[in-house]
Amino acid sequence: MVLRKALLFSYNQIHESIRESVDRFHINEGFKPDLMIAIGGGGFIPARILRTFLKKTSRGNIPIQAIGLSLYEELVNANGEEKPGTQVQKTQWLNFGASHSEISLLGRRILIVDEVDDTRTTLAFAVEELQKDIEAEEIRKGMKPGESNTILGIFVLHNKLKPKKRDLPEEIKNNYFAAVEMPDQWLVYPWDAHDIETHTDLANKHQ
């Protein structure tokens, strides 16, 4: 794949995209998340902005848990071709205490948050691993798989309209929210900028 010209986004643009998408998808009225799991590091800031527009639960602000996943990729070669990797490794995972009793996933409406759905490799891995954790917790508590009625959904800031290397279960697709659908481009986010003022100026010029 030949890399295209980079597309830059400002914090203001991202903030507005998230606000608008919560209304457009009726996330507060429909999915009603009560737990977010952000995929680091790109999902951290979108998750925090997203929480601003989500209704509080009876327990207060929606908590944000963090997981870290690394997708190893080959460097761009001399022809400008990028070959995304397929191997995902956990670098950080949920910590619910040694006894698994501090926080439970069961019965929750969990929204997985990331900055971009590119090849979908990382997102699919996260879903599979969380589903394993949910099933393991159900078994520990004497329940049948699926009996807890735990629901998973996905929120991404950008979804690249391209063939994906992995698919998602149908029940996840029903709760899939992309703030912006866009062509396959190289995206640069403000949290990756070294000079935030220059980055913001360039982002605004291409708004």
PDB file of C-alpha atoms in Angstrom:
ATOM      1  CA  MET A   1       0.000   0.000   0.000  1.00  0.00           C
ATOM      2  CA  VAL A   2       1.378   3.408  -0.933  1.00  0.00           C
ATOM      3  CA  LEU A   3       0.975   5.884   1.872  1.00  0.00           C
ATOM      4  CA  ARG A   4      -1.169   8.895   1.103  1.00  0.00           C
ATOM      5  CA  LYS A   5      -0.744  12.414   2.353  1.00  0.00           C
ATOM      6  CA  ALA A   6      -1.225  12.669   6.111  1.00  0.00           C
ATOM      7  CA  LEU A   7      -4.517  13.996   7.433  1.00  0.00           C
ATOM      8  CA  LEU A   8      -4.210  15.913  10.708  1.00  0.00           C
ATOM      9  CA  PHE A   9      -6.901  16.376  13.352  1.00  0.00           C
ATOM     10  CA  SER A  10      -7.131  18.980  16.107  1.00  0.00           C
ATOM     11  CA  TYR A  11      -8.504  18.428  19.598  1.00  0.00           C
ATOM     12  CA  ASN A  12     -11.452  20.688  18.752  1.00  0.00           C
ATOM     13  CA  GLN A  13     -12.327  18.627  15.670  1.00  0.00           C
ATOM     14  CA  ILE A  14     -12.136  15.394  17.631  1.00  0.00           C
ATOM     15  CA  HIS A  15     -14.197  16.812  20.489  1.00  0.00           C
ATOM     16  CA  GLU A  16     -16.947  17.887  18.080  1.00  0.00           C
ATOM     17  CA  SER A  17     -16.922  14.573  16.178  1.00  0.00           C
ATOM     18  CA  ILE A  18     -17.432  12.642  19.397  1.00  0.00           C
ATOM     19  CA  ARG A  19     -20.166  14.967  20.669  1.00  0.00           C
ATOM     20  CA  GLU A  20     -22.063  14.758  17.395  1.00  0.00           C
ATOM     21  CA  SER A  21     -21.771  10.978  17.160  1.00  0.00           C
ATOM     22  CA  VAL A  22     -23.207  10.402  20.642  1.00  0.00           C
ATOM     23  CA  ASP A  23     -26.323  12.236  19.522  1.00  0.00           C
ATOM     24  CA  ARG A  24     -26.419  10.631  16.079  1.00  0.00           C
ATOM     25  CA  PHE A  25     -26.175   7.068  17.404  1.00  0.00           C
ATOM     26  CA  HIS A  26     -28.379   7.787  20.459  1.00  0.00           C
ATOM     27  CA  ILE A  27     -25.781   6.051  22.605  1.00  0.00           C
ATOM     28  CA  ASN A  28     -27.268   7.343  25.857  1.00  0.00           C
ATOM     29  CA  GLU A  29     -30.740   6.154  24.931  1.00  0.00           C
ATOM     30  CA  GLY A  30     -29.751   2.925  23.189  1.00  0.00           C
ATOM     31  CA  PHE A  31     -26.530   1.235  24.229  1.00  0.00           C
ATOM     32  CA  LYS A  32     -26.327   2.973  27.641  1.00  0.00           C
ATOM     33  CA  PRO A  33     -22.744   2.007  28.544  1.00  0.00           C
ATOM     34  CA  ASP A  34     -21.819   1.677  32.206  1.00  0.00           C
ATOM     35  CA  LEU A  35     -18.145   0.781  31.694  1.00  0.00           C
ATOM     36  CA  MET A  36     -15.597   1.881  29.103  1.00  0.00           C
ATOM     37  CA  ILE A  37     -12.430  -0.015  28.246  1.00  0.00           C
ATOM     38  CA  ALA A  38      -9.912   2.157  26.404  1.00  0.00           C
ATOM     39  CA  ILE A  39      -7.272   0.559  24.203  1.00  0.00           C
ATOM     40  CA  GLY A  40      -4.008   2.397  24.912  1.00  0.00           C
ATOM     41  CA  GLY A  41      -2.612   4.633  24.003  1.00  0.00           C
ATOM     42  CA  GLY A  42      -4.893   5.929  21.210  1.00  0.00           C
ATOM     43  CA  GLY A  43      -8.151   5.162  22.993  1.00  0.00           C
ATOM     44  CA  PHE A  44      -7.393   7.016  26.233  1.00  0.00           C
ATOM     45  CA  ILE A  45      -8.202  10.582  25.197  1.00  0.00           C
ATOM     46  CA  PRO A  46     -11.241   9.710  23.026  1.00  0.00           C
ATOM     47  CA  ALA A  47     -12.654   7.703  25.945  1.00  0.00           C
ATOM     48  CA  ARG A  48     -12.254  10.641  28.329  1.00  0.00           C
ATOM     49  CA  ILE A  49     -13.885  13.050  25.879  1.00  0.00           C
ATOM     50  CA  LEU A  50     -16.652  10.537  25.227  1.00  0.00           C
ATOM     51  CA  ARG A  51     -17.425  10.290  28.947  1.00  0.00           C
ATOM     52  CA  THR A  52     -18.227  14.010  28.966  1.00  0.00           C
ATOM     53  CA  PHE A  53     -21.244  13.326  26.733  1.00  0.00           C
ATOM     54  CA  LEU A  54     -22.424  10.082  28.323  1.00  0.00           C
ATOM     55  CA  LYS A  55     -25.025  10.098  31.051  1.00  0.00           C
ATOM     56  CA  LYS A  56     -23.876   9.194  34.526  1.00  0.00           C
ATOM     57  CA  THR A  57     -25.013   5.901  35.965  1.00  0.00           C
ATOM     58  CA  SER A  58     -26.494   5.418  39.425  1.00  0.00           C
ATOM     59  CA  ARG A  59     -22.904   4.936  40.595  1.00  0.00           C
ATOM     60  CA  GLY A  60     -21.695   8.239  39.117  1.00  0.00           C
ATOM     61  CA  ASN A  61     -19.376   8.854  36.175  1.00  0.00           C
ATOM     62  CA  ILE A  62     -18.825   5.897  33.869  1.00  0.00           C
ATOM     63  CA  PRO A  63     -15.499   4.295  34.845  1.00  0.00           C
ATOM     64  CA  ILE A  64     -12.726   3.942  32.282  1.00  0.00           C
ATOM     65  CA  GLN A  65     -10.510   0.869  32.438  1.00  0.00           C
ATOM     66  CA  ALA A  66      -7.375   0.577  30.296  1.00  0.00           C
ATOM     67  CA  ILE A  67      -5.823  -2.222  28.289  1.00  0.00           C
ATOM     68  CA  GLY A  68      -2.636  -2.122  26.266  1.00  0.00           C
ATOM     69  CA  LEU A  69      -2.187  -4.016  23.004  1.00  0.00           C
ATOM     70  CA  SER A  70       0.753  -3.986  20.585  1.00  0.00           C
ATOM     71  CA  LEU A  71       0.304  -4.800  16.912  1.00  0.00           C
ATOM     72  CA  TYR A  72       3.725  -5.417  15.449  1.00  0.00           C
ATOM     73  CA  GLU A  73       4.075  -3.947  11.977  1.00  0.00           C
ATOM     74  CA  GLU A  74       6.791  -3.990   9.358  1.00  0.00           C
ATOM     75  CA  LEU A  75       8.354  -0.661   8.523  1.00  0.00           C
ATOM     76  CA  VAL A  76       7.505   1.072   5.271  1.00  0.00           C
ATOM     77  CA  ASN A  77       9.859  -0.159   2.573  1.00  0.00           C
ATOM     78  CA  ALA A  78      11.623   1.803  -0.167  1.00  0.00           C
ATOM     79  CA  ASN A  79       8.558   1.635  -2.405  1.00  0.00           C
ATOM     80  CA  GLY A  80       6.388   3.282   0.225  1.00  0.00           C
ATOM     81  CA  GLU A  81       4.489   0.062   0.897  1.00  0.00           C
ATOM     82  CA  GLU A  82       3.253  -0.656   4.395  1.00  0.00           C
ATOM     83  CA  LYS A  83       2.625  -4.193   5.562  1.00  0.00           C
ATOM     84  CA  PRO A  84       0.520  -4.229   8.729  1.00  0.00           C
ATOM     85  CA  GLY A  85       1.314  -7.019  11.140  1.00  0.00           C
ATOM     86  CA  THR A  86      -1.119  -9.597  12.424  1.00  0.00           C
ATOM     87  CA  GLN A  87       0.397 -10.527  15.790  1.00  0.00           C
ATOM     88  CA  VAL A  88      -1.190  -8.826  18.780  1.00  0.00           C
ATOM     89  CA  GLN A  89       0.331  -8.971  22.238  1.00  0.00           C
ATOM     90  CA  LYS A  90      -1.013  -7.787  25.573  1.00  0.00           C
ATOM     91  CA  THR A  91       1.117  -5.140  27.244  1.00  0.00           C
ATOM     92  CA  GLN A  92      -1.478  -4.219  29.892  1.00  0.00           C
ATOM     93  CA  TRP A  93      -4.732  -5.851  30.905  1.00  0.00           C
ATOM     94  CA  LEU A  94      -7.597  -5.380  33.306  1.00  0.00           C
ATOM     95  CA  ASN A  95      -6.656  -5.618  36.959  1.00  0.00           C
ATOM     96  CA  PHE A  96      -9.620  -6.578  39.082  1.00  0.00           C
ATOM     97  CA  GLY A  97      -7.624  -7.871  42.045  1.00  0.00           C
ATOM     98  CA  ALA A  98      -6.154 -11.275  42.783  1.00  0.00           C
ATOM     99  CA  SER A  99      -9.504 -12.693  43.824  1.00  0.00           C
ATOM    100  CA  HIS A 100     -11.345 -11.213  40.833  1.00  0.00           C
ATOM    101  CA  SER A 101     -13.770  -9.724  43.341  1.00  0.00           C
ATOM    102  CA  GLU A 102     -13.100  -5.971  43.254  1.00  0.00           C
ATOM    103  CA  ILE A 103     -14.883  -5.276  39.965  1.00  0.00           C
ATOM    104  CA  SER A 104     -17.024  -7.625  37.901  1.00  0.00           C
ATOM    105  CA  LEU A 105     -17.544  -7.555  34.148  1.00  0.00           C
ATOM    106  CA  LEU A 106     -20.759  -9.502  34.441  1.00  0.00           C
ATOM    107  CA  GLY A 107     -24.005  -7.801  33.582  1.00  0.00           C
ATOM    108  CA  ARG A 108     -22.208  -4.686  32.391  1.00  0.00           C
ATOM    109  CA  ARG A 109     -22.707  -2.787  29.150  1.00  0.00           C
ATOM    110  CA  ILE A 110     -19.092  -2.394  28.110  1.00  0.00           C
ATOM    111  CA  LEU A 111     -17.939   0.033  25.428  1.00  0.00           C
ATOM    112  CA  ILE A 112     -14.477  -0.648  23.977  1.00  0.00           C
ATOM    113  CA  VAL A 113     -12.891   2.606  22.773  1.00  0.00           C
ATOM    114  CA  ASP A 114     -10.053   3.170  20.302  1.00  0.00           C
ATOM    115  CA  GLU A 115      -8.927   5.970  18.026  1.00  0.00           C
ATOM    116  CA  VAL A 116      -9.115   4.161  14.686  1.00  0.00           C
ATOM    117  CA  ASP A 117     -10.437   0.960  13.142  1.00  0.00           C
ATOM    118  CA  ASP A 118      -7.767   0.252  10.543  1.00  0.00           C
ATOM    119  CA  THR A 119      -7.197  -3.450   9.813  1.00  0.00           C
ATOM    120  CA  ARG A 120      -9.492  -4.396  12.739  1.00  0.00           C
ATOM    121  CA  THR A 121      -6.860  -6.825  14.019  1.00  0.00           C
ATOM    122  CA  THR A 122      -6.454  -5.134  17.397  1.00  0.00           C
ATOM    123  CA  LEU A 123     -10.173  -4.588  17.953  1.00  0.00           C
ATOM    124  CA  ALA A 124     -11.037  -8.197  17.131  1.00  0.00           C
ATOM    125  CA  PHE A 125      -8.336  -9.427  19.507  1.00  0.00           C
ATOM    126  CA  ALA A 126      -9.648  -7.197  22.310  1.00  0.00           C
ATOM    127  CA  VAL A 127     -13.197  -8.491  21.810  1.00  0.00           C
ATOM    128  CA  GLU A 128     -12.071 -12.128  21.842  1.00  0.00           C
ATOM    129  CA  GLU A 129     -10.013 -11.713  25.006  1.00  0.00           C
ATOM    130  CA  LEU A 130     -12.761  -9.847  26.847  1.00  0.00           C
ATOM    131  CA  GLN A 131     -15.282 -12.493  25.848  1.00  0.00           C
ATOM    132  CA  LYS A 132     -12.932 -15.132  27.318  1.00  0.00           C
ATOM    133  CA  ASP A 133     -12.674 -13.142  30.556  1.00  0.00           C
ATOM    134  CA  ILE A 134     -16.455 -12.793  30.768  1.00  0.00           C
ATOM    135  CA  GLU A 135     -17.024 -16.503  30.173  1.00  0.00           C
ATOM    136  CA  ALA A 136     -14.354 -17.443  32.728  1.00  0.00           C
ATOM    137  CA  GLU A 137     -15.985 -15.214  35.341  1.00  0.00           C
ATOM    138  CA  GLU A 138     -19.409 -16.698  34.574  1.00  0.00           C
ATOM    139  CA  ILE A 139     -18.027 -20.205  35.084  1.00  0.00           C
ATOM    140  CA  ARG A 140     -16.346 -19.218  38.361  1.00  0.00           C
ATOM    141  CA  LYS A 141     -19.703 -17.965  39.611  1.00  0.00           C
ATOM    142  CA  GLY A 142     -21.574 -21.096  38.568  1.00  0.00           C
ATOM    143  CA  MET A 143     -23.242 -19.552  35.542  1.00  0.00           C
ATOM    144  CA  LYS A 144     -23.614 -20.838  32.007  1.00  0.00           C
ATOM    145  CA  PRO A 145     -21.752 -18.958  29.223  1.00  0.00           C
ATOM    146  CA  GLY A 146     -23.830 -15.946  28.223  1.00  0.00           C
ATOM    147  CA  GLU A 147     -26.121 -16.166  31.242  1.00  0.00           C
ATOM    148  CA  SER A 148     -24.854 -12.882  32.718  1.00  0.00           C
ATOM    149  CA  ASN A 149     -26.198 -10.923  29.724  1.00  0.00           C
ATOM    150  CA  THR A 150     -22.980  -8.914  29.499  1.00  0.00           C
ATOM    151  CA  ILE A 151     -23.010  -6.720  26.397  1.00  0.00           C
ATOM    152  CA  LEU A 152     -19.977  -5.504  24.454  1.00  0.00           C
ATOM    153  CA  GLY A 153     -19.874  -2.587  22.033  1.00  0.00           C
ATOM    154  CA  ILE A 154     -17.206  -0.640  20.176  1.00  0.00           C
ATOM    155  CA  PHE A 155     -16.673   3.093  19.732  1.00  0.00           C
ATOM    156  CA  VAL A 156     -13.961   4.363  17.388  1.00  0.00           C
ATOM    157  CA  LEU A 157     -13.141   7.905  16.439  1.00  0.00           C
ATOM    158  CA  HIS A 158     -12.383   6.959  12.827  1.00  0.00           C
ATOM    159  CA  ASN A 159     -13.230   3.899  10.757  1.00  0.00           C
ATOM    160  CA  LYS A 160     -11.185   3.477   7.595  1.00  0.00           C
ATOM    161  CA  LEU A 161     -13.335   2.216   4.744  1.00  0.00           C
ATOM    162  CA  LYS A 162     -11.113  -0.617   3.583  1.00  0.00           C
ATOM    163  CA  PRO A 163     -11.083  -4.430   3.615  1.00  0.00           C
ATOM    164  CA  LYS A 164     -10.500  -5.637   7.171  1.00  0.00           C
ATOM    165  CA  LYS A 165      -8.179  -8.479   8.150  1.00  0.00           C
ATOM    166  CA  ARG A 166     -10.492  -9.617  10.928  1.00  0.00           C
ATOM    167  CA  ASP A 167     -14.240  -9.692  11.407  1.00  0.00           C
ATOM    168  CA  LEU A 168     -16.382  -8.993  14.447  1.00  0.00           C
ATOM    169  CA  PRO A 169     -19.210 -11.107  15.866  1.00  0.00           C
ATOM    170  CA  GLU A 170     -22.643 -10.044  14.686  1.00  0.00           C
ATOM    171  CA  GLU A 171     -23.727  -9.030  18.180  1.00  0.00           C
ATOM    172  CA  ILE A 172     -20.755  -6.656  18.330  1.00  0.00           C
ATOM    173  CA  LYS A 173     -21.511  -5.202  14.900  1.00  0.00           C
ATOM    174  CA  ASN A 174     -24.966  -4.275  16.195  1.00  0.00           C
ATOM    175  CA  ASN A 175     -23.258  -2.107  18.815  1.00  0.00           C
ATOM    176  CA  TYR A 176     -20.496  -0.633  16.648  1.00  0.00           C
ATOM    177  CA  PHE A 177     -20.185   3.157  16.590  1.00  0.00           C
ATOM    178  CA  ALA A 178     -17.727   5.068  14.377  1.00  0.00           C
ATOM    179  CA  ALA A 179     -17.746   8.827  14.861  1.00  0.00           C
ATOM    180  CA  VAL A 180     -16.366   9.348  11.336  1.00  0.00           C
ATOM    181  CA  GLU A 181     -16.216   6.985   8.348  1.00  0.00           C
ATOM    182  CA  MET A 182     -13.382   7.881   6.009  1.00  0.00           C
ATOM    183  CA  PRO A 183     -11.139   6.676   3.180  1.00  0.00           C
ATOM    184  CA  ASP A 184      -7.921   4.810   3.929  1.00  0.00           C
ATOM    185  CA  GLN A 185      -5.508   7.610   4.806  1.00  0.00           C
ATOM    186  CA  TRP A 186      -2.593   8.215   7.114  1.00  0.00           C
ATOM    187  CA  LEU A 187      -4.091   9.900  10.191  1.00  0.00           C
ATOM    188  CA  VAL A 188      -2.159  12.062  12.636  1.00  0.00           C
ATOM    189  CA  TYR A 189      -3.706  12.830  16.022  1.00  0.00           C
ATOM    190  CA  PRO A 190      -2.932  15.796  18.284  1.00  0.00           C
ATOM    191  CA  TRP A 191      -1.722  13.548  21.115  1.00  0.00           C
ATOM    192  CA  ASP A 192       1.110  12.454  18.804  1.00  0.00           C
ATOM    193  CA  ALA A 193       2.171  16.013  17.952  1.00  0.00           C
ATOM    194  CA  HIS A 194       5.481  17.482  19.072  1.00  0.00           C
ATOM    195  CA  ASP A 195       4.451  21.041  18.181  1.00  0.00           C
ATOM    196  CA  ILE A 196       0.768  21.278  19.042  1.00  0.00           C
ATOM    197  CA  GLU A 197       0.287  24.831  17.709  1.00  0.00           C
ATOM    198  CA  THR A 198       1.666  23.977  14.262  1.00  0.00           C
ATOM    199  CA  HIS A 199      -0.284  20.723  14.253  1.00  0.00           C
ATOM    200  CA  THR A 200      -3.525  22.550  15.085  1.00  0.00           C
ATOM    201  CA  ASP A 201      -2.928  25.195  12.404  1.00  0.00           C
ATOM    202  CA  LEU A 202      -2.385  22.518   9.768  1.00  0.00           C
ATOM    203  CA  ALA A 203      -5.452  20.575  10.919  1.00  0.00           C
ATOM    204  CA  ASN A 204      -7.624  23.680  10.709  1.00  0.00           C
ATOM    205  CA  LYS A 205      -6.418  24.441   7.172  1.00  0.00           C
ATOM    206  CA  HIS A 206      -7.678  21.063   5.995  1.00  0.00           C
ATOM    207  CA  GLN A 207     -10.945  21.170   7.921  1.00  0.00           C
TER     208      GLN A 207
END
